[in-house]
Amino acid sequence: DLDIHYILQISLPEKALTSSLHLRSFNGMKTIPECIRRLSGLIKLDVKECRRLQALPSLPDSLQFIDAEGCHSLKRIESSFRNPNICLNFFCCYHLNQKARKLIQTSACKYAVLPGEEVPAHFTHRASSGSLTINLTPRPLPSSFRFKACILLSKVYDQPGDNNDDDDDEDDDNEEGQNSLKGMSYSIRGKHNGLTVEGESNQIHIPALYRPSRYNLSPY
């Protein structure tokens, strides 16, 4: 029953060095107070399972991680994300409007997790296997460049403890699936005039994704 708007307004100084703000499961909150902009050193914002949260206001550019998983009522995002190293988790945010989705998909970020059933149209190079070949132009290639990739997961495993008809089989599948959904790795290889050059390899750690049994949407 606490009024989060009142509390933050009176408790935040004009300049605050808080690195983390945890509002997890604060179900009385429909939006975050605008005074969050004062937190110029804020690195992590945790609003996970704030089920009545409907909008995110303009946020500090210092943010490196936003966890909004399970914010089922979240529709609007008023802030753009300018930090290319920010990590965004909007898993199970099924009611995000198109403007919010586009903002997330087109922002520079380390990774973003969203619910969905298809790859966005602006990802024009596609493959259903474990690799993707792209012919790059113009030539010669620049010394460095950035790219985005989208992965559509066809299955997300149930939360631990959910009841299933085939408990033994599902437990085995879940154990394997939970481990595989905690991160992803990628490698880049270039080929020119028949010569293959090994490029960058990297691993990205993401939050473990579990689908509540009452939902049937896949994240990407």
Tab-separated table of N, CA and C in Angstrom, residues 58-167:
chain	number	residue	atom	x	y	z
A	58	SER	N	11.152	8.354	-19.092
A	58	SER	CA	12.528	8.587	-19.526
A	58	SER	C	13.471	8.130	-18.427
A	59	LEU	N	14.490	7.377	-18.814
A	59	LEU	CA	15.381	6.749	-17.849
A	59	LEU	C	16.800	7.285	-18.006
A	60	PRO	N	17.634	7.168	-16.977
A	60	PRO	CA	19.022	7.643	-17.069
A	60	PRO	C	19.805	6.895	-18.150
A	61	ASP	N	20.656	7.611	-18.857
A	61	ASP	CA	21.473	6.993	-19.899
A	61	ASP	C	22.538	6.062	-19.327
A	62	SER	N	22.753	6.120	-18.022
A	62	SER	CA	23.776	5.291	-17.388
A	62	SER	C	23.347	3.837	-17.237
A	63	LEU	N	22.059	3.535	-17.420
A	63	LEU	CA	21.549	2.180	-17.200
A	63	LEU	C	22.252	1.159	-18.089
A	64	GLN	N	22.616	0.031	-17.478
A	64	GLN	CA	23.224	-1.073	-18.206
A	64	GLN	C	22.364	-2.331	-18.169
A	65	PHE	N	21.330	-2.351	-17.329
A	65	PHE	CA	20.468	-3.531	-17.252
A	65	PHE	C	19.078	-3.119	-16.770
A	66	ILE	N	18.062	-3.532	-17.508
A	66	ILE	CA	16.665	-3.347	-17.112
A	66	ILE	C	15.997	-4.714	-17.104
A	67	ASP	N	15.478	-5.106	-15.947
A	67	ASP	CA	14.768	-6.373	-15.824
A	67	ASP	C	13.295	-6.078	-15.583
A	68	ALA	N	12.483	-6.236	-16.638
A	68	ALA	CA	11.040	-6.007	-16.540
A	68	ALA	C	10.275	-7.301	-16.797
A	69	GLU	N	10.912	-8.432	-16.578
A	69	GLU	CA	10.260	-9.722	-16.815
A	69	GLU	C	8.979	-9.844	-15.992
A	70	GLY	N	7.925	-10.321	-16.637
A	70	GLY	CA	6.670	-10.558	-15.933
A	70	GLY	C	5.826	-9.324	-15.706
A	71	CYS	N	6.189	-8.184	-16.324
A	71	CYS	CA	5.351	-6.976	-16.221
A	71	CYS	C	4.250	-7.087	-17.274
A	72	HIS	N	3.212	-7.835	-16.951
A	72	HIS	CA	2.210	-8.229	-17.946
A	72	HIS	C	1.392	-7.056	-18.465
A	73	SER	N	1.298	-5.957	-17.699
A	73	SER	CA	0.489	-4.805	-18.118
A	73	SER	C	1.305	-3.737	-18.836
A	74	LEU	N	2.625	-3.936	-18.949
A	74	LEU	CA	3.486	-2.909	-19.530
A	74	LEU	C	3.148	-2.705	-21.007
A	75	LYS	N	2.840	-1.457	-21.369
A	75	LYS	CA	2.457	-1.125	-22.743
A	75	LYS	C	3.390	-0.118	-23.389
A	76	ARG	N	3.812	0.914	-22.636
A	76	ARG	CA	4.523	2.046	-23.222
A	76	ARG	C	5.925	2.188	-22.644
A	77	ILE	N	6.837	2.637	-23.498
A	77	ILE	CA	8.189	2.980	-23.074
A	77	ILE	C	8.488	4.367	-23.620
A	78	GLU	N	8.714	5.305	-22.727
A	78	GLU	CA	8.916	6.692	-23.133
A	78	GLU	C	10.387	7.035	-23.350
A	79	SER	N	11.262	6.103	-23.061
A	79	SER	CA	12.697	6.381	-23.109
A	79	SER	C	13.359	5.593	-24.220
A	80	SER	N	14.322	6.208	-24.890
A	80	SER	CA	15.158	5.469	-25.835
A	80	SER	C	16.375	4.950	-25.087
A	81	PHE	N	17.014	3.935	-25.639
A	81	PHE	CA	18.174	3.326	-24.996
A	81	PHE	C	19.413	3.657	-25.826
A	82	ARG	N	20.296	4.470	-25.248
A	82	ARG	CA	21.454	4.969	-25.989
A	82	ARG	C	22.748	4.248	-25.632
A	83	ASN	N	22.732	3.464	-24.572
A	83	ASN	CA	23.937	2.757	-24.148
A	83	ASN	C	24.059	1.449	-24.921
A	84	PRO	N	25.059	1.286	-25.783
A	84	PRO	CA	25.163	0.063	-26.595
A	84	PRO	C	25.452	-1.187	-25.771
A	85	ASN	N	25.786	-1.038	-24.490
A	85	ASN	CA	26.073	-2.183	-23.624
A	85	ASN	C	24.905	-2.535	-22.705
A	86	ILE	N	23.761	-1.874	-22.885
A	86	ILE	CA	22.624	-2.146	-22.019
A	86	ILE	C	22.012	-3.502	-22.355
A	87	CYS	N	21.502	-4.191	-21.318
A	87	CYS	CA	20.822	-5.476	-21.467
A	87	CYS	C	19.358	-5.286	-21.072
A	88	LEU	N	18.450	-5.747	-21.923
A	88	LEU	CA	17.016	-5.504	-21.727
A	88	LEU	C	16.272	-6.835	-21.623
A	89	ASN	N	15.546	-7.022	-20.535
A	89	ASN	CA	14.758	-8.238	-20.369
A	89	ASN	C	13.286	-7.873	-20.235
A	90	PHE	N	12.536	-8.066	-21.323
A	90	PHE	CA	11.096	-7.813	-21.336
A	90	PHE	C	10.335	-9.118	-21.573
A	91	PHE	N	10.878	-10.210	-21.084
A	91	PHE	CA	10.243	-11.515	-21.217
A	91	PHE	C	8.886	-11.510	-20.518
A	92	CYS	N	7.872	-12.068	-21.160
A	92	CYS	CA	6.496	-12.146	-20.648
A	92	CYS	C	5.813	-10.784	-20.589
A	93	CYS	N	6.350	-9.772	-21.290
A	93	CYS	CA	5.652	-8.475	-21.401
A	93	CYS	C	4.815	-8.524	-22.680
A	94	TYR	N	3.688	-9.203	-22.624
A	94	TYR	CA	2.913	-9.522	-23.816
A	94	TYR	C	2.140	-8.342	-24.397
A	95	HIS	N	1.949	-7.265	-23.611
A	95	HIS	CA	1.089	-6.175	-24.057
A	95	HIS	C	1.863	-4.947	-24.525
A	96	LEU	N	3.159	-5.067	-24.757
A	96	LEU	CA	3.921	-3.946	-25.293
A	96	LEU	C	3.329	-3.504	-26.631
A	97	ASN	N	3.124	-2.206	-26.803
A	97	ASN	CA	2.585	-1.736	-28.076
A	97	ASN	C	3.672	-1.732	-29.151
A	98	GLN	N	3.263	-1.491	-30.386
A	98	GLN	CA	4.206	-1.581	-31.504
A	98	GLN	C	5.320	-0.553	-31.393
A	99	LYS	N	4.990	0.644	-30.902
A	99	LYS	CA	6.011	1.675	-30.758
A	99	LYS	C	7.090	1.236	-29.777
A	100	ALA	N	6.687	0.627	-28.664
A	100	ALA	CA	7.650	0.165	-27.666
A	100	ALA	C	8.500	-0.976	-28.221
A	101	ARG	N	7.866	-1.900	-28.937
A	101	ARG	CA	8.612	-3.013	-29.522
A	101	ARG	C	9.649	-2.521	-30.534
A	102	LYS	N	9.230	-1.588	-31.378
A	102	LYS	CA	10.148	-1.064	-32.387
A	102	LYS	C	11.312	-0.345	-31.735
A	103	LEU	N	11.023	0.407	-30.664
A	103	LEU	CA	12.081	1.121	-29.961
A	103	LEU	C	13.117	0.137	-29.412
A	104	ILE	N	12.640	-0.950	-28.819
A	104	ILE	CA	13.551	-1.954	-28.268
A	104	ILE	C	14.343	-2.641	-29.380
A	105	GLN	N	13.651	-3.017	-30.453
A	105	GLN	CA	14.297	-3.759	-31.534
A	105	GLN	C	15.344	-2.939	-32.269
A	106	THR	N	15.164	-1.633	-32.346
A	106	THR	CA	16.075	-0.786	-33.121
A	106	THR	C	17.104	-0.071	-32.256
A	107	SER	N	17.027	-0.225	-30.931
A	107	SER	CA	17.997	0.424	-30.054
A	107	SER	C	19.315	-0.339	-30.066
A	108	ALA	N	20.390	0.402	-29.856
A	108	ALA	CA	21.694	-0.238	-29.687
A	108	ALA	C	21.735	-0.849	-28.293
A	109	CYS	N	21.953	-2.155	-28.204
A	109	CYS	CA	21.989	-2.818	-26.900
A	109	CYS	C	22.816	-4.086	-27.013
A	110	LYS	N	23.232	-4.613	-25.869
A	110	LYS	CA	23.979	-5.867	-25.863
A	110	LYS	C	23.065	-7.033	-26.208
A	111	TYR	N	21.873	-7.052	-25.599
A	111	TYR	CA	20.831	-8.006	-25.988
A	111	TYR	C	19.495	-7.497	-25.482
A	112	ALA	N	18.414	-8.007	-26.092
A	112	ALA	CA	17.056	-7.696	-25.653
A	112	ALA	C	16.221	-8.969	-25.767
A	113	VAL	N	15.433	-9.248	-24.747
A	113	VAL	CA	14.540	-10.408	-24.737
A	113	VAL	C	13.103	-9.900	-24.793
A	114	LEU	N	12.354	-10.402	-25.779
A	114	LEU	CA	10.969	-9.977	-25.996
A	114	LEU	C	10.095	-11.193	-26.275
A	115	PRO	N	8.789	-11.129	-25.916
A	115	PRO	CA	7.879	-12.192	-26.342
A	115	PRO	C	7.441	-11.948	-27.775
A	116	GLY	N	7.249	-13.008	-28.518
A	116	GLY	CA	6.801	-12.861	-29.896
A	116	GLY	C	6.694	-14.209	-30.577
A	117	GLU	N	6.101	-14.213	-31.756
A	117	GLU	CA	5.894	-15.455	-32.479
A	117	GLU	C	6.560	-15.460	-33.850
A	118	GLU	N	7.183	-14.346	-34.237
A	118	GLU	CA	7.874	-14.304	-35.517
A	118	GLU	C	9.021	-13.298	-35.453
A	119	VAL	N	9.990	-13.491	-36.335
A	119	VAL	CA	11.127	-12.584	-36.419
A	119	VAL	C	10.668	-11.284	-37.067
A	120	PRO	N	11.033	-10.118	-36.527
A	120	PRO	CA	10.625	-8.835	-37.124
A	120	PRO	C	11.070	-8.725	-38.572
A	121	ALA	N	10.277	-8.029	-39.367
A	121	ALA	CA	10.492	-7.978	-40.816
A	121	ALA	C	11.816	-7.343	-41.205
A	122	HIS	N	12.354	-6.440	-40.366
A	122	HIS	CA	13.578	-5.754	-40.785
A	122	HIS	C	14.824	-6.640	-40.670
A	123	PHE	N	14.684	-7.859	-40.107
A	123	PHE	CA	15.768	-8.838	-40.166
A	123	PHE	C	15.600	-9.611	-41.477
A	124	THR	N	16.243	-9.131	-42.533
A	124	THR	CA	15.985	-9.657	-43.875
A	124	THR	C	16.808	-10.899	-44.207
A	125	HIS	N	17.962	-11.096	-43.578
A	125	HIS	CA	18.768	-12.301	-43.796
A	125	HIS	C	18.326	-13.353	-42.787
A	126	ARG	N	17.884	-14.508	-43.264
A	126	ARG	CA	17.272	-15.499	-42.379
A	126	ARG	C	17.790	-16.898	-42.666
A	127	ALA	N	17.743	-17.737	-41.629
A	127	ALA	CA	18.123	-19.144	-41.769
A	127	ALA	C	17.460	-19.925	-40.643
A	128	SER	N	17.158	-21.195	-40.895
A	128	SER	CA	16.577	-22.055	-39.871
A	128	SER	C	17.598	-23.046	-39.329
A	129	SER	N	18.847	-22.945	-39.791
A	129	SER	CA	19.904	-23.831	-39.319
A	129	SER	C	20.772	-23.098	-38.305
A	130	GLY	N	21.917	-23.668	-37.990
A	130	GLY	CA	22.780	-23.074	-36.984
A	130	GLY	C	23.739	-22.034	-37.514
A	131	SER	N	23.674	-21.727	-38.811
A	131	SER	CA	24.585	-20.732	-39.362
A	131	SER	C	23.855	-19.898	-40.416
A	132	LEU	N	24.421	-18.735	-40.697
A	132	LEU	CA	23.830	-17.815	-41.658
A	132	LEU	C	24.950	-17.191	-42.478
A	133	THR	N	24.829	-17.252	-43.803
A	133	THR	CA	25.832	-16.677	-44.699
A	133	THR	C	25.278	-15.399	-45.319
A	134	ILE	N	26.053	-14.312	-45.232
A	134	ILE	CA	25.640	-13.021	-45.771
A	134	ILE	C	26.718	-12.491	-46.696
A	135	ASN	N	26.338	-12.114	-47.912
A	135	ASN	CA	27.262	-11.475	-48.838
A	135	ASN	C	27.267	-9.973	-48.578
A	136	LEU	N	28.434	-9.444	-48.219
A	136	LEU	CA	28.547	-8.042	-47.837
A	136	LEU	C	29.079	-7.197	-48.978
A	137	THR	N	28.478	-6.051	-49.160
A	137	THR	CA	28.939	-5.033	-50.095
A	137	THR	C	28.852	-3.684	-49.381
A	138	PRO	N	29.560	-2.657	-49.712
A	138	PRO	CA	30.503	-2.598	-50.826
A	138	PRO	C	31.864	-3.188	-50.474
A	139	ARG	N	32.722	-3.186	-51.459
A	139	ARG	CA	34.086	-3.651	-51.266
A	139	ARG	C	35.049	-2.508	-51.513
A	140	PRO	N	36.150	-2.406	-50.794
A	140	PRO	CA	36.536	-3.284	-49.689
A	140	PRO	C	35.696	-3.026	-48.441
A	141	LEU	N	35.672	-4.018	-47.552
A	141	LEU	CA	34.882	-3.904	-46.336
A	141	LEU	C	35.532	-2.918	-45.371
A	142	PRO	N	34.726	-2.259	-44.541
A	142	PRO	CA	35.299	-1.368	-43.532
A	142	PRO	C	36.086	-2.162	-42.501
A	143	SER	N	36.959	-1.485	-41.777
A	143	SER	CA	37.802	-2.167	-40.787
A	143	SER	C	36.985	-2.663	-39.601
A	144	SER	N	35.830	-2.042	-39.330
A	144	SER	CA	34.963	-2.494	-38.244
A	144	SER	C	33.514	-2.149	-38.571
A	145	PHE	N	32.592	-2.951	-38.070
A	145	PHE	CA	31.171	-2.674	-38.261
A	145	PHE	C	30.377	-3.421	-37.199
A	146	ARG	N	29.128	-3.016	-36.990
A	146	ARG	CA	28.240	-3.640	-36.024
A	146	ARG	C	27.096	-4.347	-36.752
A	147	PHE	N	26.515	-5.325	-36.103
A	147	PHE	CA	25.367	-6.012	-36.682
A	147	PHE	C	24.439	-6.463	-35.561
A	148	LYS	N	23.195	-6.741	-35.917
A	148	LYS	CA	22.216	-7.284	-34.985
A	148	LYS	C	21.743	-8.637	-35.492
A	149	ALA	N	21.436	-9.517	-34.553
A	149	ALA	CA	20.891	-10.828	-34.896
A	149	ALA	C	19.681	-11.094	-34.012
A	150	CYS	N	18.708	-11.806	-34.542
A	150	CYS	CA	17.491	-12.155	-33.801
A	150	CYS	C	17.323	-13.665	-33.815
A	151	ILE	N	17.092	-14.242	-32.649
A	151	ILE	CA	16.875	-15.682	-32.527
A	151	ILE	C	15.465	-15.916	-32.002
A	152	LEU	N	14.684	-16.694	-32.714
A	152	LEU	CA	13.330	-17.048	-32.295
A	152	LEU	C	13.376	-18.423	-31.637
A	153	LEU	N	13.013	-18.490	-30.362
A	153	LEU	CA	12.990	-19.760	-29.646
A	153	LEU	C	11.633	-20.421	-29.847
A	154	SER	N	11.654	-21.642	-30.343
A	154	SER	CA	10.402	-22.333	-30.629
A	154	SER	C	9.785	-22.935	-29.380
A	155	LYS	N	10.579	-23.072	-28.308
A	155	LYS	CA	10.035	-23.616	-27.067
A	155	LYS	C	10.753	-22.986	-25.888
A	156	VAL	N	9.964	-22.624	-24.882
A	156	VAL	CA	10.512	-22.137	-23.622
A	156	VAL	C	10.002	-23.060	-22.531
A	157	TYR	N	10.882	-23.466	-21.647
A	157	TYR	CA	10.535	-24.485	-20.683
A	157	TYR	C	9.739	-23.925	-19.520
A	158	ASP	N	8.864	-24.775	-18.952
A	158	ASP	CA	8.018	-24.360	-17.842
A	158	ASP	C	8.856	-24.017	-16.624
A	159	GLN	N	8.301	-23.196	-15.765
A	159	GLN	CA	8.973	-22.848	-14.527
A	159	GLN	C	9.136	-24.094	-13.673
A	160	PRO	N	10.251	-24.197	-12.921
A	160	PRO	CA	10.414	-25.332	-12.011
A	160	PRO	C	9.245	-25.410	-11.034
A	161	GLY	N	8.705	-26.624	-10.882
A	161	GLY	CA	7.596	-26.791	-9.956
A	161	GLY	C	6.243	-26.808	-10.633
A	162	ASP	N	6.171	-26.426	-11.939
A	162	ASP	CA	4.895	-26.502	-12.641
A	162	ASP	C	4.483	-27.958	-12.778
A	163	ASN	N	3.180	-28.220	-12.719
A	163	ASN	CA	2.683	-29.586	-12.848
A	163	ASN	C	2.590	-29.963	-14.310
A	164	ASN	N	3.065	-31.169	-14.651
A	164	ASN	CA	2.995	-31.688	-16.012
A	164	ASN	C	2.462	-33.106	-15.959
A	165	ASP	N	1.833	-33.510	-17.043
A	165	ASP	CA	1.304	-34.870	-17.100
A	165	ASP	C	2.413	-35.899	-17.105
A	166	ASP	N	3.486	-35.631	-17.832
A	166	ASP	CA	4.593	-36.567	-17.929
A	166	ASP	C	5.761	-36.011	-17.121
A	167	ASP	N	5.674	-36.111	-15.791
A	167	ASP	CA	6.636	-35.448	-14.922
A	167	ASP	C	8.055	-35.928	-15.144
